Tab-separated table of C-alpha atoms in Angstrom:
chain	number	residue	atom	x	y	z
A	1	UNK	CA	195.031	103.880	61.756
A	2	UNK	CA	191.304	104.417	61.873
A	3	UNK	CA	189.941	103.437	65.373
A	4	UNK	CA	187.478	100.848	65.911
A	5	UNK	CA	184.056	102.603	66.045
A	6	UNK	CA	182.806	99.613	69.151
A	7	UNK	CA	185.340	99.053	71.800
A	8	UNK	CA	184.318	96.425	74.721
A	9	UNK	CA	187.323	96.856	77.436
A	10	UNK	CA	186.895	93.881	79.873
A	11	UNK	CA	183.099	93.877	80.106
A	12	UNK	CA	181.421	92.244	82.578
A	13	UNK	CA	177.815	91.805	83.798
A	14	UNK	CA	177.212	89.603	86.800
A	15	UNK	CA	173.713	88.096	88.155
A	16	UNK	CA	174.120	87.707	91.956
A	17	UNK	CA	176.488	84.797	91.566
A	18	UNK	CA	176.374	84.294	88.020
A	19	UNK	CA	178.738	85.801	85.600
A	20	UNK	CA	176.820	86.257	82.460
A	21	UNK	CA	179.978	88.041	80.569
A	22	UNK	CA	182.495	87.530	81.896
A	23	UNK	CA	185.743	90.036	81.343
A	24	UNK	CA	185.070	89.905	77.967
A	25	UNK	CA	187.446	92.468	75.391
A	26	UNK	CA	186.236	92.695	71.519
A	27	UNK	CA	187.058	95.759	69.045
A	28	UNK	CA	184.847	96.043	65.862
A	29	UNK	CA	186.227	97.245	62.926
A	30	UNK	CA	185.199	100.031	60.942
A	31	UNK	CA	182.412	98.730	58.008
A	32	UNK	CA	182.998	95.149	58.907
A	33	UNK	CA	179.893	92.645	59.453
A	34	UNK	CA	180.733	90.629	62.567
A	35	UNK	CA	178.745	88.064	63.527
A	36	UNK	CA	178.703	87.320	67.749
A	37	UNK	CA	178.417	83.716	67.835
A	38	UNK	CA	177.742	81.157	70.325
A	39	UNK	CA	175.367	78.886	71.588
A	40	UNK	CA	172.564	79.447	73.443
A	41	UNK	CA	173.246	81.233	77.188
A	42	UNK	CA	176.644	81.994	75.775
A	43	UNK	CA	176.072	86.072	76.712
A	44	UNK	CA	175.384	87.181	73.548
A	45	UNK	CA	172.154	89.123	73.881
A	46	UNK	CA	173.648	90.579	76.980
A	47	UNK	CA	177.016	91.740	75.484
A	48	UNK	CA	174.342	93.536	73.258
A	49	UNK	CA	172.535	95.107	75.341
A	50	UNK	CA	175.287	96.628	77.100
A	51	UNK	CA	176.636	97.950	74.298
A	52	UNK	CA	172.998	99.709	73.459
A	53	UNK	CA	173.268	101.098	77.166
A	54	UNK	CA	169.895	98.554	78.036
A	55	UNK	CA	171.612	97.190	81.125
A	56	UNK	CA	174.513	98.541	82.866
A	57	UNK	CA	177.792	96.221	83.244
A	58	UNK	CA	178.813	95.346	86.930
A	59	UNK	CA	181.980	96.215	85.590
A	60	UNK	CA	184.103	97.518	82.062
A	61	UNK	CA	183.144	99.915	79.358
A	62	UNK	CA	181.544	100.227	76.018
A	63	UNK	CA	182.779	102.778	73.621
A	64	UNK	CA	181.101	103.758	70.981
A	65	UNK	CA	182.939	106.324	68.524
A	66	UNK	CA	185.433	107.442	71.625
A	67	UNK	CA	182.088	107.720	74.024
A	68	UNK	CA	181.495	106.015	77.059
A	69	UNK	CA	178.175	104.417	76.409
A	70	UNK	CA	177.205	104.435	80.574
A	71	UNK	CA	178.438	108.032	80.750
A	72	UNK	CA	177.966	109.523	77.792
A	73	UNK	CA	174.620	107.458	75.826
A	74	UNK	CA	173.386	110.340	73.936
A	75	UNK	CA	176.889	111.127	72.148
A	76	UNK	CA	177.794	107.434	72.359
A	77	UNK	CA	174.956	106.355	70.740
A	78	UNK	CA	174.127	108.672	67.840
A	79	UNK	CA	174.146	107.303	64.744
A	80	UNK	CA	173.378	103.325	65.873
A	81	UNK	CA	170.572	101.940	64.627
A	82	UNK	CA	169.420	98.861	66.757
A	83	UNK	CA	167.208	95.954	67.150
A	84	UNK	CA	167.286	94.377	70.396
A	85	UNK	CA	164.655	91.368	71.269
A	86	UNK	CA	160.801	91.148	69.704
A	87	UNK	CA	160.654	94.489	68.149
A	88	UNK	CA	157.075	96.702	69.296
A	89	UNK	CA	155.014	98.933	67.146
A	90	UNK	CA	151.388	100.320	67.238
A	91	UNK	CA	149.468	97.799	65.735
A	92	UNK	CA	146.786	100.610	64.008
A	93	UNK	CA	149.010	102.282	62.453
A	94	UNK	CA	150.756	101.405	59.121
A	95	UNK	CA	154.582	100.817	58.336
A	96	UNK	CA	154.895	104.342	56.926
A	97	UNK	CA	152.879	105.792	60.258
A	98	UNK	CA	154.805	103.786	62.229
A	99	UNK	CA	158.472	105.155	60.897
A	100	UNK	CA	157.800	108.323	60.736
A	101	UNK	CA	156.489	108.525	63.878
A	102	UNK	CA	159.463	106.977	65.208
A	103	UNK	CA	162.046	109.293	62.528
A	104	UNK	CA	160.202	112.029	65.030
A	105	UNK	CA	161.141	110.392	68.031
A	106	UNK	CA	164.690	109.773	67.204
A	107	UNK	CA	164.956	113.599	66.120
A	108	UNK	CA	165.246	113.290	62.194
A	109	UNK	CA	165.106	116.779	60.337
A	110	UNK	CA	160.914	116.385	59.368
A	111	UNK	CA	161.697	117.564	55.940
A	112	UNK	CA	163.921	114.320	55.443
A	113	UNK	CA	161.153	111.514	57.329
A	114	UNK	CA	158.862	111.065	54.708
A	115	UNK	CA	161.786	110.703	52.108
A	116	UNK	CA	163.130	108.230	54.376
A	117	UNK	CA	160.709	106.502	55.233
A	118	UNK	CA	159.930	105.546	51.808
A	119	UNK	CA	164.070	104.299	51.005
A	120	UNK	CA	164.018	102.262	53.908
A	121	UNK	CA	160.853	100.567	53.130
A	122	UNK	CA	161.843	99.800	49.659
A	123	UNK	CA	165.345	98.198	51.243
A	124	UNK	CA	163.678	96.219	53.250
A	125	UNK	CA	161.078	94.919	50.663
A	126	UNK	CA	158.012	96.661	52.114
A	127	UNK	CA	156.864	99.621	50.017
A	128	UNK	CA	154.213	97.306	49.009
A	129	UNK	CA	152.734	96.998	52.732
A	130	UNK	CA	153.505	100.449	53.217
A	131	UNK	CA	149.737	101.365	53.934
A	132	UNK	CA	148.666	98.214	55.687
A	133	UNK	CA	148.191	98.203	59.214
A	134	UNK	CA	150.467	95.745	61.367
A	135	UNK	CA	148.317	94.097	63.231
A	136	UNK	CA	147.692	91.506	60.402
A	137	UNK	CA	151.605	91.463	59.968
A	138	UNK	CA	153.368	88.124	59.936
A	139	UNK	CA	156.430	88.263	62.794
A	140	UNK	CA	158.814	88.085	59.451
A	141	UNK	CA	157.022	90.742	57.942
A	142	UNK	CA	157.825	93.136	61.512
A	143	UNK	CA	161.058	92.011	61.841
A	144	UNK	CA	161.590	93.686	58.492
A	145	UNK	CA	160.030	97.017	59.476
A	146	UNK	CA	161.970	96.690	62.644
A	147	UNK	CA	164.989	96.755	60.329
A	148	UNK	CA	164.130	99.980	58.669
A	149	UNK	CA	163.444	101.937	62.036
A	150	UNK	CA	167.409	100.791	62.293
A	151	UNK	CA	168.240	102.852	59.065
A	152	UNK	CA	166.075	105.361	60.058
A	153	UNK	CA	168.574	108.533	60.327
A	154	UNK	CA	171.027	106.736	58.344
A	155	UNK	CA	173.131	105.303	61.157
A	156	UNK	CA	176.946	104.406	60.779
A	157	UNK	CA	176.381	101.478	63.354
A	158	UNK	CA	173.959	98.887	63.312
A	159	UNK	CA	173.292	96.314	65.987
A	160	UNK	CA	170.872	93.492	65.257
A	161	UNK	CA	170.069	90.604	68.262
A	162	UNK	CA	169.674	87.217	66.504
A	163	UNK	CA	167.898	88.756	63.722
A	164	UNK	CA	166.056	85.689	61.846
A	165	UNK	CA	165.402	83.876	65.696
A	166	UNK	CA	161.981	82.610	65.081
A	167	UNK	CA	161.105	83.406	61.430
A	168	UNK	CA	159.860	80.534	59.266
A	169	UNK	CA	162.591	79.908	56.145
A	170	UNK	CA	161.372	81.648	53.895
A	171	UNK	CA	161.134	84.698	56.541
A	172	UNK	CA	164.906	83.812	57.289
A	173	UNK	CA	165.968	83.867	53.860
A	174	UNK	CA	164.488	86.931	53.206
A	175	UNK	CA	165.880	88.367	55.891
A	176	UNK	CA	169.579	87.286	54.855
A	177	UNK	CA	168.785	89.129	51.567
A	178	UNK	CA	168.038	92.171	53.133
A	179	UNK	CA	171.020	92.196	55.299
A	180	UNK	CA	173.199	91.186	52.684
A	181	UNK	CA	172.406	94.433	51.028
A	182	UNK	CA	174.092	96.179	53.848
A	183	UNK	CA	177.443	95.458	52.396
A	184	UNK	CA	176.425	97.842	49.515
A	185	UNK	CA	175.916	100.621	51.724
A	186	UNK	CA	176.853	103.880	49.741
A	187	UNK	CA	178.784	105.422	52.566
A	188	UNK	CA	180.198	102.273	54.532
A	189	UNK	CA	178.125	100.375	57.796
A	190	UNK	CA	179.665	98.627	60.482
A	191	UNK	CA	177.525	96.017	61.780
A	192	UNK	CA	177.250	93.926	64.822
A	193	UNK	CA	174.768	91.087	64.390
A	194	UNK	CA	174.690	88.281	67.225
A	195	UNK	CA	173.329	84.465	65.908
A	196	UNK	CA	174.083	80.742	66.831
A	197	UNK	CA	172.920	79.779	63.212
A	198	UNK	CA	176.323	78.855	61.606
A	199	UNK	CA	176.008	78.984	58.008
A	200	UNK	CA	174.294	82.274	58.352
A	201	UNK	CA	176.904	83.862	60.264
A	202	UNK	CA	179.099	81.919	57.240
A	203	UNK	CA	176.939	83.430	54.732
A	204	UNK	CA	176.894	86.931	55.971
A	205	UNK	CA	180.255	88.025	57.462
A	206	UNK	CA	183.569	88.630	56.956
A	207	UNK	CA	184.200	88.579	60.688
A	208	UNK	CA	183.773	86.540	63.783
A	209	UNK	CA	183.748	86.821	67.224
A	210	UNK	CA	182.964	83.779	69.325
A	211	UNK	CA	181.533	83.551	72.648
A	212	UNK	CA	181.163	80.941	75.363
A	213	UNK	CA	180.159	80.891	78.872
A	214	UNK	CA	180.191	85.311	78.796
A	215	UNK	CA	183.761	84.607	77.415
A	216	UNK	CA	185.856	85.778	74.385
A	217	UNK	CA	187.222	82.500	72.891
A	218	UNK	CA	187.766	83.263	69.326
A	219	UNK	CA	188.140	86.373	67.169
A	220	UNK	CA	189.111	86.953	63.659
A	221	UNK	CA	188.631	87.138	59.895
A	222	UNK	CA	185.946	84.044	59.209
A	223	UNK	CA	188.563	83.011	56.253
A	224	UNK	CA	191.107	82.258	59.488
A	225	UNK	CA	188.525	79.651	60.544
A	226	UNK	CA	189.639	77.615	57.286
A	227	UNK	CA	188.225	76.448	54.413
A	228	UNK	CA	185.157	78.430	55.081
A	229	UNK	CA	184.651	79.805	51.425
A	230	UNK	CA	184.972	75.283	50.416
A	231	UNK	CA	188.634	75.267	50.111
A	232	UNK	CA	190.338	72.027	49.330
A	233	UNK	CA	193.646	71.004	49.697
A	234	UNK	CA	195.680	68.362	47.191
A	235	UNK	CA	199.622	67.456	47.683
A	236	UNK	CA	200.479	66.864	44.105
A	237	UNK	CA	203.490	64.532	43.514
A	238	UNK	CA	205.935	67.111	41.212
A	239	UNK	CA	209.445	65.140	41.278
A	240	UNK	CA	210.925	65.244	37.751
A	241	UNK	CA	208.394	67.419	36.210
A	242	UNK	CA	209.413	71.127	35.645
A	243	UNK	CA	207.907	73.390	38.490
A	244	UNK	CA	207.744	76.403	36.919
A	245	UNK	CA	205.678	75.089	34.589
A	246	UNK	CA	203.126	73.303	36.563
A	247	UNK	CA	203.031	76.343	38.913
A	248	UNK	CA	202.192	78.297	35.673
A	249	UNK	CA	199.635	75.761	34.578
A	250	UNK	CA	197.965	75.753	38.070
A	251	UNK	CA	197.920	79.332	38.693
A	252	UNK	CA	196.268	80.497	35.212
A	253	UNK	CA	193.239	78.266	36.515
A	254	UNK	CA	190.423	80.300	38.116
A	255	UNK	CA	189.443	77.391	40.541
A	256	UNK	CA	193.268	77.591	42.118
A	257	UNK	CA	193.764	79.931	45.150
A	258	UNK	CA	196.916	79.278	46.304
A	259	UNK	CA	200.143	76.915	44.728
A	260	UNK	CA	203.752	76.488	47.268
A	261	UNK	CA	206.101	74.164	46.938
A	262	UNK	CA	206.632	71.518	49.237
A	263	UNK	CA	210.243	69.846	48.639
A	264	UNK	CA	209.657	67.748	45.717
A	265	UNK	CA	205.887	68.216	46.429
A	266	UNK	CA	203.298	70.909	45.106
A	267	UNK	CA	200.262	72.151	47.762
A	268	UNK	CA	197.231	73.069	45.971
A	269	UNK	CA	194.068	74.840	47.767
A	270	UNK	CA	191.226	75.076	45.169
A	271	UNK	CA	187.614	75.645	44.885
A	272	UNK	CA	185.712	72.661	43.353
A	273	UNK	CA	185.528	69.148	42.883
A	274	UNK	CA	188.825	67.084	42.571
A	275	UNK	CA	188.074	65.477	39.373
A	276	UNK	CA	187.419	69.277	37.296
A	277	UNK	CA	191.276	69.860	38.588
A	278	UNK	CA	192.643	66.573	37.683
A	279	UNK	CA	190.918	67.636	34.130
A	280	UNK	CA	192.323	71.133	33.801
A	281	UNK	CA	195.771	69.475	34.696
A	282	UNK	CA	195.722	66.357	32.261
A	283	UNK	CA	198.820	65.932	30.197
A	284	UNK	CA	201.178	67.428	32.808
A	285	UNK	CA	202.318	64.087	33.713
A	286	UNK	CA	201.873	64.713	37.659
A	287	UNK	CA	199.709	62.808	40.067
A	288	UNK	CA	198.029	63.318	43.396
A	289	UNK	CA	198.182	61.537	46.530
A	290	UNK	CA	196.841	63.382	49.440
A	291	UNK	CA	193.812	65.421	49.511
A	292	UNK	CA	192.152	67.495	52.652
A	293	UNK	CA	188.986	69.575	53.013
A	294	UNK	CA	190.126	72.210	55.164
A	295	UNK	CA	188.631	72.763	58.550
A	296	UNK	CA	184.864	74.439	58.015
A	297	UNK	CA	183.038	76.851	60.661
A	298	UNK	CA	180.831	74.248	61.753
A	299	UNK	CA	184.029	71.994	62.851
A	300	UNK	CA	186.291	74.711	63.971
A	301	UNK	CA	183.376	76.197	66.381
A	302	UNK	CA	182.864	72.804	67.941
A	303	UNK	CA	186.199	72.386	68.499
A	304	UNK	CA	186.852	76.002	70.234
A	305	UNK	CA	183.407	75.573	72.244
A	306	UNK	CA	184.695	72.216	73.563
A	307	UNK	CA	187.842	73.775	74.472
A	308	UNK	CA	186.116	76.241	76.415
A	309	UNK	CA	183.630	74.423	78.363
């Protein structure tokens, strides 16, 4: 089995008598987009930045690809592209200026900067500001060049701190489009973005690890949450009528995700609106009497942040 490219192995940071994470364990699979969630002061931005090697844990380890990010940053950290806090760039200069000089920095082949520079411009929606300098840039507008200088060298890894903290909506919607994108990544990116926005970590990833008080209190697929993608559930009333053919019926319909049996009963979880099923059934000669909206993100992460306070 392929390893997990980010290990955290009971990470801890401690502030004089404060324990900002606190023994905290998380592996992150390989081309998965996990979203670190929690509220404010939770420890997110310093699990982060112990994982980028910006602060040193009291105690634990980071590994990054089988590296010890303390002991071994260079290895461990080739091949991550980051953003960590307000990103910084020379004001004079221009986006492309800017990139390349940093593709130099970072040690990127100089035939293969310019080239570069110009795809990760034109992923992040900037080619058209590629020439402008940055010091009339909107905060949006260099939070999306920070994002290319974190595809710069075409990293495996990337590692983004509350990405859209800040930007107006339009400048966080744009920036959801961007990283949507990275899910269409030719060769396969594993990214690590921390937020306490729900629906965007709803919106953007297929994983979740939750985080309270420096602590680990939740971690798995977001579909585990529940009826994250709008799942509904209707018990349909089946006694007398022919289950195979009702299970048929049910199953042939797109909006249907899942039919079982439940003694005389049928359990239906569907996408929709009640009354479009009731339609697509009509004539079957069944009936409903129970109907649930599974648990969402929002109610399942007040629920495990209660439990953990």
């Amino acid at each position: 089995m392929d390893k997990n490219p980010i290990e955290l192995v009971c990470l801890r940071k401690e502030y004089g008598r404060f324990t900002a994470v606190d023994d905290l364990s998380l592996g992150i699979a390989r081309n998965s987009f996990t979203g670190l969630l929690g509220p404010n002061g939770a420890g997110k931005s310093t699990t982060l930045k112990m994982i980028t090697n910006l602060i040193r844990p009291t105690s634990g380890h980071v590994f990054i690809n089988g590296y010890d990010v303390t002991e071994d940053p260079k290895e461990a950290l080739a091949g991550v592209g980051t953003v960590i806090e307000t990103p910084e760039f020379y004001g004079y200069m221009t986006p492309r200026e800017n990139l390349r000089y940093i593709g130099g920095i970072i040690g990127m082949p100089p035939e293969s900067i310019s080239a570069q520079t110009d795809e990760v411009l034109e992923k992040v929606r900037m080619s058209g500001w590629a020439d402008k300098r940055m010091s009339t840039f909107s905060k949006g507008m260099r939070q999306r060049i920070a994002i290319g200088q974190a595809l710069l060298g075409d990293p495996d890894i990337v590692i983004l701190d509350e990405p859209t903290s800040g930007l107006d909506p339009r400048g966080m919607a744009e920036m959801r489009a961007i990283m949507k994108e990275f899910r269409g990544h030719a060769r396969g990116l594993t990214v690590l973005t921390s937020s306490h926005i729900l629906h965007e970590v709803q919106d953007l990833c297929d994983r979740v690890a939750m985080v309270n008080h420096g602590r680990l209190v939740f971690n798995d697929d977001i579909e585990a949450v529940g009826s994250i993608a709008g799942l509904k559930t209707m018990v349909l009333k089946t006694e007398g009528v022919p289950e195979a053919s009702v299970h048929d019926r049910l199953r042939s319909l797109s909006s249907v995700v899942t039919v079982d049996s439940d003694g005389a009963d049928t359990v239906v979880r569907f996408r929709g609106s009640r009354s479009a099923l009731f339609t697509d059934i009509a004539g079957l000669g069944i009936g409903a009497y129970s109907l649930s909206e599974g648990d969402s993100l929002e109610s399942k992460y007040l629920e495990i942040i209660k439990e953990s306070s």
